[in-house]
Short mmCIF file of C-alpha atoms in Angstrom, two decimals:
data_model
loop_
_atom_site.label_atom_id
_atom_site.label_comp_id
_atom_site.label_asym_id
_atom_site.label_seq_id
_atom_site.Cartn_x
_atom_site.Cartn_y
_atom_site.Cartn_z
CA UNK A 813 68.98 150.34 143.63
CA UNK A 814 72.34 152.01 144.06
CA UNK A 815 74.72 152.42 141.12
CA UNK A 816 77.90 152.73 143.20
CA UNK A 817 79.91 150.94 145.86
CA UNK A 818 82.12 152.88 148.24
CA UNK A 819 84.36 151.89 151.12
CA UNK A 820 87.12 153.40 153.18
CA UNK A 821 90.17 151.29 153.94
CA UNK A 822 93.11 152.19 156.14
CA UNK A 823 96.39 151.39 154.36
CA UNK A 824 100.03 151.80 155.29
CA UNK A 825 102.00 154.13 153.03
CA UNK A 826 105.49 152.59 153.14
CA UNK A 827 107.96 155.46 152.77
CA UNK A 828 110.97 153.31 153.72
CA UNK A 829 111.70 150.15 155.70
CA UNK A 830 111.68 152.25 158.88
CA UNK A 831 108.88 154.72 158.11
CA UNK A 832 105.21 154.13 157.29
CA UNK A 833 102.05 156.24 157.62
CA UNK A 834 98.54 154.89 158.08
CA UNK A 835 96.27 156.71 155.64
CA UNK A 836 92.60 156.50 154.70
CA UNK A 837 91.93 155.35 151.15
CA UNK A 838 88.50 155.79 149.55
CA UNK A 839 87.51 152.92 147.23
CA UNK A 840 84.85 153.63 144.59
CA UNK A 841 83.08 151.57 141.95
CA UNK A 842 80.41 152.88 139.57
CA UNK A 843 78.32 150.75 137.22
CA UNK A 844 78.85 153.42 134.54
CA UNK A 845 82.47 152.16 134.36
CA UNK A 846 82.11 148.51 135.47
CA UNK A 847 85.66 147.46 134.62
CA UNK A 848 87.31 150.05 136.90
CA UNK A 849 87.86 150.73 140.57
CA UNK A 850 89.07 154.07 141.92
CA UNK A 851 91.39 154.45 144.88
CA UNK A 852 91.68 157.94 146.35
CA UNK A 853 94.72 158.21 148.61
CA UNK A 854 94.61 160.93 151.26
CA UNK A 855 98.36 161.43 151.70
CA UNK A 856 99.62 163.51 154.65
CA UNK A 857 100.32 167.10 153.64
CA UNK A 858 99.16 166.65 150.03
CA UNK A 859 95.97 166.87 148.03
CA UNK A 860 94.17 163.53 147.63
CA UNK A 861 95.39 161.50 144.67
CA UNK A 862 93.07 159.19 142.69
CA UNK A 863 94.22 156.15 140.74
CA UNK A 864 91.90 154.20 138.46
CA UNK A 865 92.68 150.63 137.54
CA UNK A 866 91.06 147.36 136.59
CA UNK A 867 88.74 145.65 139.04
CA UNK A 868 90.06 142.33 137.73
CA UNK A 869 93.64 143.44 138.46
CA UNK A 870 92.70 144.08 142.08
CA UNK A 871 91.05 140.68 142.34
CA UNK A 872 94.01 138.88 140.75
CA UNK A 873 96.49 140.72 142.98
CA UNK A 874 94.89 139.30 146.11
CA UNK A 875 96.23 135.83 145.31
CA UNK A 876 99.21 136.30 142.98
CA UNK A 877 101.50 139.04 141.65
CA UNK A 878 99.54 140.99 139.03
CA UNK A 879 99.93 144.07 136.89
CA UNK A 880 102.51 145.57 134.60
CA UNK A 881 103.85 149.06 134.38
CA UNK A 882 102.36 151.69 136.66
CA UNK A 883 100.18 149.48 138.89
CA UNK A 884 101.28 146.24 140.53
CA UNK A 885 99.40 144.33 143.19
CA UNK A 886 100.60 141.23 145.01
CA UNK A 887 100.02 139.33 148.22
CA UNK A 888 102.64 139.95 150.92
CA UNK A 889 102.97 136.20 151.48
CA UNK A 890 101.39 132.90 150.49
CA UNK A 891 99.07 133.24 153.48
CA UNK A 892 95.39 133.11 152.47
CA UNK A 893 93.84 136.60 152.77
CA UNK A 894 96.88 138.18 154.37
CA UNK A 895 98.12 141.61 153.43
CA UNK A 896 98.48 142.96 149.89
CA UNK A 897 101.11 145.30 148.47
CA UNK A 898 99.95 147.93 145.99
CA UNK A 899 102.74 149.62 144.05
CA UNK A 900 102.00 152.75 142.01
CA UNK A 901 104.62 154.32 139.76
CA UNK A 902 104.85 157.50 137.71
CA UNK A 903 108.17 157.84 135.91
CA UNK A 904 110.92 157.27 138.46
CA UNK A 905 108.60 157.99 141.41
CA UNK A 906 107.08 154.99 143.18
CA UNK A 907 104.64 154.71 146.08
CA UNK A 908 104.15 151.46 147.98
CA UNK A 909 101.07 150.70 150.08
CA UNK A 910 100.16 147.75 152.26
CA UNK A 911 96.54 146.85 152.89
CA UNK A 912 94.70 144.04 154.58
CA UNK A 913 93.09 141.73 152.03
CA UNK A 914 89.76 141.19 153.89
CA UNK A 915 88.42 144.76 153.38
CA UNK A 916 89.44 144.62 149.71
CA UNK A 917 87.66 141.28 149.31
CA UNK A 918 84.55 142.72 150.99
CA UNK A 919 84.63 145.71 148.60
CA UNK A 920 85.04 143.44 145.56
CA UNK A 921 82.21 141.22 146.78
CA UNK A 922 79.90 144.24 146.93
CA UNK A 923 80.93 145.30 143.39
CA UNK A 924 80.34 141.75 142.16
CA UNK A 925 76.81 141.77 143.56
CA UNK A 926 76.13 144.97 141.62
CA UNK A 927 77.87 143.92 138.37
CA UNK A 928 79.21 140.34 138.34
CA UNK A 929 82.74 139.96 136.99
CA UNK A 930 82.59 138.80 133.39
CA UNK A 931 79.13 140.28 132.87
CA UNK A 932 80.17 143.89 132.45
CA UNK A 933 78.71 145.79 129.54
CA UNK A 934 79.86 149.15 128.32
CA UNK A 935 76.73 151.26 127.99
CA UNK A 936 77.93 153.55 125.21
CA UNK A 937 80.32 152.26 122.62
CA UNK A 938 82.54 154.74 120.81
CA UNK A 939 80.45 154.29 117.67
CA UNK A 940 77.21 155.07 119.53
CA UNK A 941 78.74 158.19 121.07
CA UNK A 942 80.01 159.39 117.68
CA UNK A 943 76.61 158.74 116.07
CA UNK A 944 74.90 160.81 118.79
CA UNK A 945 77.40 163.67 118.44
CA UNK A 946 77.05 163.74 114.64
CA UNK A 947 73.26 163.61 114.87
CA UNK A 948 73.24 166.62 117.22
CA UNK A 949 75.76 168.66 115.20
CA UNK A 950 74.33 171.55 113.23
CA UNK A 951 74.30 171.02 109.46
CA UNK A 952 76.77 173.19 107.76
#
């Protein structure tokens, strides 16, 4: 059994109303971090950039505006499974992407088959990690 789900989606990087670039975006999900999805954007002329955000945020953003702060996801219209806008912001800098909803839904469906939403469990709690570190520390 695999522990990850991966997909590549072509998105439009919306630079302005007149200028957009189609870019490949790698989507990743790992059962070791079942609440998160990773999007790696391969921007023209730059190193790839990875953003990590909530799997539930992505799901919610397919049907209604979702997110606060640095990551916002919302459907482009009320049309069922139309396009989705993904807005990423760092300080005053903002990047806007447009993606088709169907490949995102297919990706989320595959993650849900691996770890159903609402049934995520964090393997190591902070307390368990601290106990293990303290147990391995030399006495002194």
